């Protein structure tokens, strides 16, 4: 644990460099569009609707299963007012604050069901989501 803390603290010391922290301006045209498939070495990344079972057919061959599903889903809150981005992040296409708690639960079930159907037995699924009060 001490080694991890030392690494994290060392990163914090360098975080103050404004030049290295600067993000490029958000372009007016997106570089990725719905249904774009990115090939990253032996990995595939699809910009698609995770609720659609056909999306998984595009990134996994017949009979192929994922060992790891790692997601960063929308939080059902608008980016504006919740994300420190200086206006550099677009709103999510859905689950950006318009859903009731029940609708958001249904949304999560709608994408988790097809995702877990393509998960290897013993595989791991994790999603990052911010809990707001």
PDB file of C-alpha atoms in Angstrom:
ATOM      1  CA  UNK A   1       0.000   0.000   0.000  1.00  0.00           C
ATOM      2  CA  UNK A   2       2.833   2.381   0.767  1.00  0.00           C
ATOM      3  CA  UNK A   3       4.246   1.909  -2.744  1.00  0.00           C
ATOM      4  CA  UNK A   4       0.847   2.696  -4.284  1.00  0.00           C
ATOM      5  CA  UNK A   5       0.479   5.789  -2.095  1.00  0.00           C
ATOM      6  CA  UNK A   6       3.953   6.966  -3.113  1.00  0.00           C
ATOM      7  CA  UNK A   7       3.073   6.584  -6.800  1.00  0.00           C
ATOM      8  CA  UNK A   8      -0.210   8.426  -6.357  1.00  0.00           C
ATOM      9  CA  UNK A   9       1.386  11.227  -4.380  1.00  0.00           C
ATOM     10  CA  UNK A  10       4.123  11.534  -7.003  1.00  0.00           C
ATOM     11  CA  UNK A  11       1.447  11.928  -9.688  1.00  0.00           C
ATOM     12  CA  UNK A  12      -0.252  14.658  -7.631  1.00  0.00           C
ATOM     13  CA  UNK A  13       2.993  16.620  -7.452  1.00  0.00           C
ATOM     14  CA  UNK A  14       3.118  16.759 -11.260  1.00  0.00           C
ATOM     15  CA  UNK A  15      -0.607  17.477 -11.663  1.00  0.00           C
ATOM     16  CA  UNK A  16      -0.119  21.205 -11.121  1.00  0.00           C
ATOM     17  CA  UNK A  17       1.588  21.657 -14.486  1.00  0.00           C
ATOM     18  CA  UNK A  18      -1.095  23.618 -16.376  1.00  0.00           C
ATOM     19  CA  UNK A  19       0.607  23.095 -19.722  1.00  0.00           C
ATOM     20  CA  UNK A  20       0.510  19.288 -19.424  1.00  0.00           C
ATOM     21  CA  UNK A  21      -3.083  19.398 -18.068  1.00  0.00           C
ATOM     22  CA  UNK A  22      -4.373  21.493 -20.956  1.00  0.00           C
ATOM     23  CA  UNK A  23      -7.002  19.781 -23.090  1.00  0.00           C
ATOM     24  CA  UNK A  24      -7.421  20.566 -26.749  1.00  0.00           C
ATOM     25  CA  UNK A  25     -10.530  22.523 -27.657  1.00  0.00           C
ATOM     26  CA  UNK A  26     -13.600  20.466 -28.479  1.00  0.00           C
ATOM     27  CA  UNK A  27     -14.082  20.417 -32.225  1.00  0.00           C
ATOM     28  CA  UNK A  28     -17.417  21.148 -33.805  1.00  0.00           C
ATOM     29  CA  UNK A  29     -17.354  17.807 -35.631  1.00  0.00           C
ATOM     30  CA  UNK A  30     -17.222  14.504 -33.746  1.00  0.00           C
ATOM     31  CA  UNK A  31     -14.387  12.139 -34.695  1.00  0.00           C
ATOM     32  CA  UNK A  32     -16.509   9.083 -33.965  1.00  0.00           C
ATOM     33  CA  UNK A  33     -20.097   8.493 -34.963  1.00  0.00           C
ATOM     34  CA  UNK A  34     -22.720   5.878 -34.070  1.00  0.00           C
ATOM     35  CA  UNK A  35     -21.809   2.450 -35.479  1.00  0.00           C
ATOM     36  CA  UNK A  36     -18.125   3.337 -35.992  1.00  0.00           C
ATOM     37  CA  UNK A  37     -15.959   0.307 -35.221  1.00  0.00           C
ATOM     38  CA  UNK A  38     -12.413   1.011 -34.040  1.00  0.00           C
ATOM     39  CA  UNK A  39      -9.753  -1.717 -34.285  1.00  0.00           C
ATOM     40  CA  UNK A  40      -7.191  -1.390 -31.493  1.00  0.00           C
ATOM     41  CA  UNK A  41      -4.704  -4.169 -32.011  1.00  0.00           C
ATOM     42  CA  UNK A  42      -6.562  -7.327 -30.969  1.00  0.00           C
ATOM     43  CA  UNK A  43      -9.364  -5.303 -29.400  1.00  0.00           C
ATOM     44  CA  UNK A  44     -12.479  -3.769 -30.895  1.00  0.00           C
ATOM     45  CA  UNK A  45     -14.315  -0.671 -29.743  1.00  0.00           C
ATOM     46  CA  UNK A  46     -17.767   0.094 -31.094  1.00  0.00           C
ATOM     47  CA  UNK A  47     -19.637   3.338 -30.706  1.00  0.00           C
ATOM     48  CA  UNK A  48     -23.069   1.813 -30.527  1.00  0.00           C
ATOM     49  CA  UNK A  49     -26.131   1.203 -28.440  1.00  0.00           C
ATOM     50  CA  UNK A  50     -25.247  -1.301 -25.705  1.00  0.00           C
ATOM     51  CA  UNK A  51     -28.930  -2.220 -25.461  1.00  0.00           C
ATOM     52  CA  UNK A  52     -28.814  -3.676 -28.977  1.00  0.00           C
ATOM     53  CA  UNK A  53     -27.730  -7.352 -29.082  1.00  0.00           C
ATOM     54  CA  UNK A  54     -26.530  -6.805 -32.684  1.00  0.00           C
ATOM     55  CA  UNK A  55     -23.872  -4.420 -31.382  1.00  0.00           C
ATOM     56  CA  UNK A  56     -22.203  -7.361 -29.659  1.00  0.00           C
ATOM     57  CA  UNK A  57     -22.316  -9.366 -32.884  1.00  0.00           C
ATOM     58  CA  UNK A  58     -20.201  -6.608 -34.478  1.00  0.00           C
ATOM     59  CA  UNK A  59     -17.454  -6.741 -31.862  1.00  0.00           C
ATOM     60  CA  UNK A  60     -17.476 -10.442 -30.952  1.00  0.00           C
ATOM     61  CA  UNK A  61     -17.236 -13.302 -33.427  1.00  0.00           C
ATOM     62  CA  UNK A  62     -19.831 -16.083 -33.339  1.00  0.00           C
ATOM     63  CA  UNK A  63     -19.266 -18.135 -30.173  1.00  0.00           C
ATOM     64  CA  UNK A  64     -16.757 -15.606 -28.813  1.00  0.00           C
ATOM     65  CA  UNK A  65     -17.249 -14.219 -25.302  1.00  0.00           C
ATOM     66  CA  UNK A  66     -15.704 -11.284 -23.453  1.00  0.00           C
ATOM     67  CA  UNK A  67     -13.489 -11.919 -20.434  1.00  0.00           C
ATOM     68  CA  UNK A  68     -13.974  -8.367 -19.224  1.00  0.00           C
ATOM     69  CA  UNK A  69     -16.714  -5.816 -19.780  1.00  0.00           C
ATOM     70  CA  UNK A  70     -15.632  -2.411 -18.537  1.00  0.00           C
ATOM     71  CA  UNK A  71     -18.008   0.517 -18.958  1.00  0.00           C
ATOM     72  CA  UNK A  72     -18.337   4.157 -18.084  1.00  0.00           C
ATOM     73  CA  UNK A  73     -22.037   4.660 -18.522  1.00  0.00           C
ATOM     74  CA  UNK A  74     -23.935   7.944 -18.407  1.00  0.00           C
ATOM     75  CA  UNK A  75     -24.961   8.952 -14.880  1.00  0.00           C
ATOM     76  CA  UNK A  76     -28.445  10.274 -15.682  1.00  0.00           C
ATOM     77  CA  UNK A  77     -27.365  13.797 -14.778  1.00  0.00           C
ATOM     78  CA  UNK A  78     -26.501  16.592 -17.219  1.00  0.00           C
ATOM     79  CA  UNK A  79     -22.787  17.278 -17.715  1.00  0.00           C
ATOM     80  CA  UNK A  80     -23.397  20.999 -17.275  1.00  0.00           C
ATOM     81  CA  UNK A  81     -23.219  21.711 -13.564  1.00  0.00           C
ATOM     82  CA  UNK A  82     -21.818  18.302 -12.674  1.00  0.00           C
ATOM     83  CA  UNK A  83     -18.678  17.862 -14.777  1.00  0.00           C
ATOM     84  CA  UNK A  84     -15.734  20.190 -14.340  1.00  0.00           C
ATOM     85  CA  UNK A  85     -14.973  20.518 -18.009  1.00  0.00           C
ATOM     86  CA  UNK A  86     -15.103  24.190 -18.896  1.00  0.00           C
ATOM     87  CA  UNK A  87     -17.650  23.275 -21.557  1.00  0.00           C
ATOM     88  CA  UNK A  88     -15.451  20.698 -23.296  1.00  0.00           C
ATOM     89  CA  UNK A  89     -17.819  17.736 -22.894  1.00  0.00           C
ATOM     90  CA  UNK A  90     -20.958  17.157 -24.916  1.00  0.00           C
ATOM     91  CA  UNK A  91     -24.064  15.844 -23.188  1.00  0.00           C
ATOM     92  CA  UNK A  92     -24.686  12.106 -23.333  1.00  0.00           C
ATOM     93  CA  UNK A  93     -27.173  11.034 -26.002  1.00  0.00           C
ATOM     94  CA  UNK A  94     -29.388   9.523 -23.296  1.00  0.00           C
ATOM     95  CA  UNK A  95     -29.447   9.199 -19.517  1.00  0.00           C
ATOM     96  CA  UNK A  96     -28.358  12.827 -19.217  1.00  0.00           C
ATOM     97  CA  UNK A  97     -30.866  13.758 -16.537  1.00  0.00           C
ATOM     98  CA  UNK A  98     -34.125  13.171 -18.379  1.00  0.00           C
ATOM     99  CA  UNK A  99     -34.924   9.775 -16.814  1.00  0.00           C
ATOM    100  CA  UNK A 100     -36.763   9.045 -13.576  1.00  0.00           C
ATOM    101  CA  UNK A 101     -35.077   6.642 -11.149  1.00  0.00           C
ATOM    102  CA  UNK A 102     -37.297   3.830 -12.446  1.00  0.00           C
ATOM    103  CA  UNK A 103     -36.519   4.635 -16.091  1.00  0.00           C
ATOM    104  CA  UNK A 104     -32.803   4.705 -15.299  1.00  0.00           C
ATOM    105  CA  UNK A 105     -33.048   1.277 -13.636  1.00  0.00           C
ATOM    106  CA  UNK A 106     -34.794  -0.030 -16.788  1.00  0.00           C
ATOM    107  CA  UNK A 107     -32.097   1.585 -18.955  1.00  0.00           C
ATOM    108  CA  UNK A 108     -29.384  -0.205 -16.966  1.00  0.00           C
ATOM    109  CA  UNK A 109     -31.183  -3.533 -17.183  1.00  0.00           C
ATOM    110  CA  UNK A 110     -31.676  -3.011 -20.936  1.00  0.00           C
ATOM    111  CA  UNK A 111     -27.924  -2.781 -21.599  1.00  0.00           C
ATOM    112  CA  UNK A 112     -26.660  -5.128 -18.896  1.00  0.00           C
ATOM    113  CA  UNK A 113     -28.777  -8.061 -20.110  1.00  0.00           C
ATOM    114  CA  UNK A 114     -27.294  -8.315 -23.625  1.00  0.00           C
ATOM    115  CA  UNK A 115     -23.824  -7.440 -22.292  1.00  0.00           C
ATOM    116  CA  UNK A 116     -23.762 -10.217 -19.715  1.00  0.00           C
ATOM    117  CA  UNK A 117     -25.114 -12.711 -22.261  1.00  0.00           C
ATOM    118  CA  UNK A 118     -21.774 -12.285 -24.095  1.00  0.00           C
ATOM    119  CA  UNK A 119     -19.650 -12.511 -20.937  1.00  0.00           C
ATOM    120  CA  UNK A 120     -17.488 -15.604 -20.443  1.00  0.00           C
ATOM    121  CA  UNK A 121     -18.521 -17.798 -17.510  1.00  0.00           C
ATOM    122  CA  UNK A 122     -16.344 -16.491 -14.688  1.00  0.00           C
ATOM    123  CA  UNK A 123     -15.768 -13.219 -16.567  1.00  0.00           C
ATOM    124  CA  UNK A 124     -15.916  -9.837 -14.893  1.00  0.00           C
ATOM    125  CA  UNK A 125     -18.126  -6.832 -15.558  1.00  0.00           C
ATOM    126  CA  UNK A 126     -17.545  -3.453 -13.953  1.00  0.00           C
ATOM    127  CA  UNK A 127     -19.146  -0.103 -14.575  1.00  0.00           C
ATOM    128  CA  UNK A 128     -18.035   3.280 -13.332  1.00  0.00           C
ATOM    129  CA  UNK A 129     -20.828   5.544 -12.239  1.00  0.00           C
ATOM    130  CA  UNK A 130     -20.951   8.572 -10.001  1.00  0.00           C
ATOM    131  CA  UNK A 131     -23.538   8.444  -7.213  1.00  0.00           C
ATOM    132  CA  UNK A 132     -25.090  11.831  -6.531  1.00  0.00           C
ATOM    133  CA  UNK A 133     -27.438  12.644  -3.665  1.00  0.00           C
TER     134      UNK A 133
END
